[in-house]
JSON list of C-alpha atoms in Angstrom, two decimals:
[
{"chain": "A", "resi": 175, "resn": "UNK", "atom": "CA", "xyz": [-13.06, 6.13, 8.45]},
{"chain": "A", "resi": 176, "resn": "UNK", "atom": "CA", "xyz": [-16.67, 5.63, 6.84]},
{"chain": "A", "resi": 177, "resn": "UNK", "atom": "CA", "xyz": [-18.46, 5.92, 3.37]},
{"chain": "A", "resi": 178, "resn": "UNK", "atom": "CA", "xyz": [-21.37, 7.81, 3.13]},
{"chain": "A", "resi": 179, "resn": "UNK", "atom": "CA", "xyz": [-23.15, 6.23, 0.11]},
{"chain": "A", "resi": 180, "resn": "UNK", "atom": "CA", "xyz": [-26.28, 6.62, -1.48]},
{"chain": "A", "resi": 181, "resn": "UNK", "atom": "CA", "xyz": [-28.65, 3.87, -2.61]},
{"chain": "A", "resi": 182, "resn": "UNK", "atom": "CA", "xyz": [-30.45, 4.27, -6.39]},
{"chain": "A", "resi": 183, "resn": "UNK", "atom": "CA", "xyz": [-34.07, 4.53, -6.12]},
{"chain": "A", "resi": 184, "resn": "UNK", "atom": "CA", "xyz": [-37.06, 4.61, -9.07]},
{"chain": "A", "resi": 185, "resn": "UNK", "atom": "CA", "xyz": [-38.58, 7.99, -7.01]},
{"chain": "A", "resi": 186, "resn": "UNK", "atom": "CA", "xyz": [-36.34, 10.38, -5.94]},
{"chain": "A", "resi": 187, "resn": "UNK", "atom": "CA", "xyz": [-36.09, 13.30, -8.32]},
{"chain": "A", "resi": 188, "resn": "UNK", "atom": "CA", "xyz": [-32.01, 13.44, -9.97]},
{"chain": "A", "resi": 189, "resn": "UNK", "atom": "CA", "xyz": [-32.47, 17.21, -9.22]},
{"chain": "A", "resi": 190, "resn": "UNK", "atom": "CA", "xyz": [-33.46, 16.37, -5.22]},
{"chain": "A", "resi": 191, "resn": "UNK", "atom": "CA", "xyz": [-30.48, 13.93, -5.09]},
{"chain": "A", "resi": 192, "resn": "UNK", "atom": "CA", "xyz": [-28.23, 16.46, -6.99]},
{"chain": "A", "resi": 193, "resn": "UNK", "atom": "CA", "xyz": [-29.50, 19.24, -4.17]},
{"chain": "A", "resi": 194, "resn": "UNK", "atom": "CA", "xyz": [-29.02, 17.24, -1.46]},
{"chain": "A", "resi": 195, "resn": "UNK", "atom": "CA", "xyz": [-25.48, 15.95, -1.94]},
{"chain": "A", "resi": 196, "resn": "UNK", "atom": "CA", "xyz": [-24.34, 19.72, -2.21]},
{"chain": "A", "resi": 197, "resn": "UNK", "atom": "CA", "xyz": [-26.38, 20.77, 0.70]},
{"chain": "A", "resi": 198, "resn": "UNK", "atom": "CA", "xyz": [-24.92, 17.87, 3.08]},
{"chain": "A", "resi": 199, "resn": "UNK", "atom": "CA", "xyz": [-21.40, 17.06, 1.58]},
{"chain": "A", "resi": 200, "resn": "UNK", "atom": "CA", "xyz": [-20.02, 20.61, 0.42]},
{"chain": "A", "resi": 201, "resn": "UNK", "atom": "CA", "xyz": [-19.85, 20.02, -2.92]},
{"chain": "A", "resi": 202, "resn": "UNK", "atom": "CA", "xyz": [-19.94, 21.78, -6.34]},
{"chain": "A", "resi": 203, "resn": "UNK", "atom": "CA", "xyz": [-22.90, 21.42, -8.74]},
{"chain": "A", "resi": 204, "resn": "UNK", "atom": "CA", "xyz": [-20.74, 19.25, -11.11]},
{"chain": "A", "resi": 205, "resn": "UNK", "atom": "CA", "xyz": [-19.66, 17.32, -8.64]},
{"chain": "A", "resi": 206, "resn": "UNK", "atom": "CA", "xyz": [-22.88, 16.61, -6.85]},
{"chain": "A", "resi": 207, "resn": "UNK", "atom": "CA", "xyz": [-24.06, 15.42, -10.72]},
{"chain": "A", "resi": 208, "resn": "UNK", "atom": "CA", "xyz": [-21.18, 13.14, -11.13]},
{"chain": "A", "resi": 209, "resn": "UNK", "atom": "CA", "xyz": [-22.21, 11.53, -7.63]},
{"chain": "A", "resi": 210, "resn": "UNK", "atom": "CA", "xyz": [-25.95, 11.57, -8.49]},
{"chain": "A", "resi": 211, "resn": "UNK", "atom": "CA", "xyz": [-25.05, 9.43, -11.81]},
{"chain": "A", "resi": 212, "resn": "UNK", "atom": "CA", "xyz": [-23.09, 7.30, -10.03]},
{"chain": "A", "resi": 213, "resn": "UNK", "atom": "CA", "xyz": [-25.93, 6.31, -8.08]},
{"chain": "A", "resi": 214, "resn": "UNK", "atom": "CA", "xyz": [-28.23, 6.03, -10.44]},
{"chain": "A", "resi": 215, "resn": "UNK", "atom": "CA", "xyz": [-26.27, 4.14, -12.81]},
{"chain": "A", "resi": 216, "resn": "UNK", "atom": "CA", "xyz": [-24.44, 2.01, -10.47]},
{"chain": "A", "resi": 217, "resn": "UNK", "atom": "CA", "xyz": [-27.49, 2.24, -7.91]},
{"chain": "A", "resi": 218, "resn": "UNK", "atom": "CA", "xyz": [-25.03, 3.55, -5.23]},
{"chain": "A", "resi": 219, "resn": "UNK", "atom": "CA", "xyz": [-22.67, 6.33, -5.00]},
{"chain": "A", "resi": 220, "resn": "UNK", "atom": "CA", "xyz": [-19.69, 7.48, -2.22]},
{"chain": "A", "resi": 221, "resn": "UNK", "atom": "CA", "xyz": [-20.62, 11.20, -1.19]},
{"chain": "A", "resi": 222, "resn": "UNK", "atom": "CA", "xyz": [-17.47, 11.26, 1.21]},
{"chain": "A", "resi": 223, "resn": "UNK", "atom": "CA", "xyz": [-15.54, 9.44, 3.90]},
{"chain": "A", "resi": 224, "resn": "UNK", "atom": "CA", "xyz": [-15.50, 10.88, 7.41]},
{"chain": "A", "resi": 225, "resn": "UNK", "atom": "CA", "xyz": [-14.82, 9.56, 10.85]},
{"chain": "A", "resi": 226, "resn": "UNK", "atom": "CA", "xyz": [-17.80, 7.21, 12.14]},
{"chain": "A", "resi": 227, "resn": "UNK", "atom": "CA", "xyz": [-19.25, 9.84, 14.42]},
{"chain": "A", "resi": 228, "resn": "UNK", "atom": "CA", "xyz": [-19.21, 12.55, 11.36]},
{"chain": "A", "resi": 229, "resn": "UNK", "atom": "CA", "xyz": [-20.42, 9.98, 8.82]},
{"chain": "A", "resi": 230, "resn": "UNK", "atom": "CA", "xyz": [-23.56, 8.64, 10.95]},
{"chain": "A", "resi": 231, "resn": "UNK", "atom": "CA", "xyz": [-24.64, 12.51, 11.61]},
{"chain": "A", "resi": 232, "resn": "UNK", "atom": "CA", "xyz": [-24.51, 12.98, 7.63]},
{"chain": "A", "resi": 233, "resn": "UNK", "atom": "CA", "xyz": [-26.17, 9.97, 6.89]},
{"chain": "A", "resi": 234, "resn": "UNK", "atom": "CA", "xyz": [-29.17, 11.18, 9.17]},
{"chain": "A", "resi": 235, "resn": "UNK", "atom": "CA", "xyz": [-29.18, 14.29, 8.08]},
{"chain": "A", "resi": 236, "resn": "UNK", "atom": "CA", "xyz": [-29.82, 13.07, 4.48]},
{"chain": "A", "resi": 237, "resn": "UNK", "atom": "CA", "xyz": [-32.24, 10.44, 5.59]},
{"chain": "A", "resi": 238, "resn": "UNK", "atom": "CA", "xyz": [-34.44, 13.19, 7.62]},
{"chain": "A", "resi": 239, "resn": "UNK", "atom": "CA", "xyz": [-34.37, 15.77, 5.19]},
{"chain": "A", "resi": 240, "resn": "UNK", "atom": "CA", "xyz": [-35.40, 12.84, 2.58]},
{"chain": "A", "resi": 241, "resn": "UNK", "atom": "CA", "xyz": [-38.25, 12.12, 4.60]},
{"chain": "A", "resi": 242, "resn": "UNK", "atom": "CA", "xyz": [-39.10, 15.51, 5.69]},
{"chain": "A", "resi": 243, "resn": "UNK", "atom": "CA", "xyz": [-39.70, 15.85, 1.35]},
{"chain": "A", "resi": 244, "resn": "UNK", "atom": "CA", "xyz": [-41.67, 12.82, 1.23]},
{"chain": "A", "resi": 245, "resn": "UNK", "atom": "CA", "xyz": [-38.62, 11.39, -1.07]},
{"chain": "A", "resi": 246, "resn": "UNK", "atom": "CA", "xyz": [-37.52, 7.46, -0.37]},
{"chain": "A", "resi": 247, "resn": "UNK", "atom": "CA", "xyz": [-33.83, 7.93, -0.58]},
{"chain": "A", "resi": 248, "resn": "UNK", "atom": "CA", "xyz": [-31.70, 5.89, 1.17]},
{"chain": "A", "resi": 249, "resn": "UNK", "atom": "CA", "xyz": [-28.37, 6.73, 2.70]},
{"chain": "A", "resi": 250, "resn": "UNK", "atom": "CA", "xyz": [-25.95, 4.06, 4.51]},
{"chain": "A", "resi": 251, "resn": "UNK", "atom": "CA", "xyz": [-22.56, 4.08, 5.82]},
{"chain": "A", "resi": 252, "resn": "UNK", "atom": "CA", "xyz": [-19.73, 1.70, 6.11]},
{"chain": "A", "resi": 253, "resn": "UNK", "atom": "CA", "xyz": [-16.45, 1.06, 7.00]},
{"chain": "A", "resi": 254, "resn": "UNK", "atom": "CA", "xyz": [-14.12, 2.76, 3.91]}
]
């Protein structure tokens, strides 16, 4: 199994981050804000743990639609 974790940036609107963690990972607003704080607090924040093949396809997912609205945010994964 694999972390999906987000990496704190000085750019990326909370509100983007907040947005995209409920678009990508299924959660609820509250939740996505407790993840989003994480992160920007603690400059990184687990989204979920999936198998490798599930995790990777998240992790671009966030990165493209990051880029495709000119945000930096940075998503990684690794082993859980």
């Amino acid at each position: 199994m694999y972390k999906v974790l987000l990496i704190n940036d000085d750019y990326t609107p909370m509100e983007f981050v907040v947005e995209t963690i409920q678009r990508f990972f299924s959660k609820s607003r509250e939740q996505a804000t407790q993840i989003m704080l994480k992160v920007h607090t603690e400059g990184v924040g687990v989204c979920g743990v999936y198998p490798q093949d599930i995790a990777e396809t998240k992790m671009n997912q966030v990165l493209n639609h990051a880029r495709e609205s000119e945000h930096p945010l940075q998503c990684m994964v690794e082993p859980a």
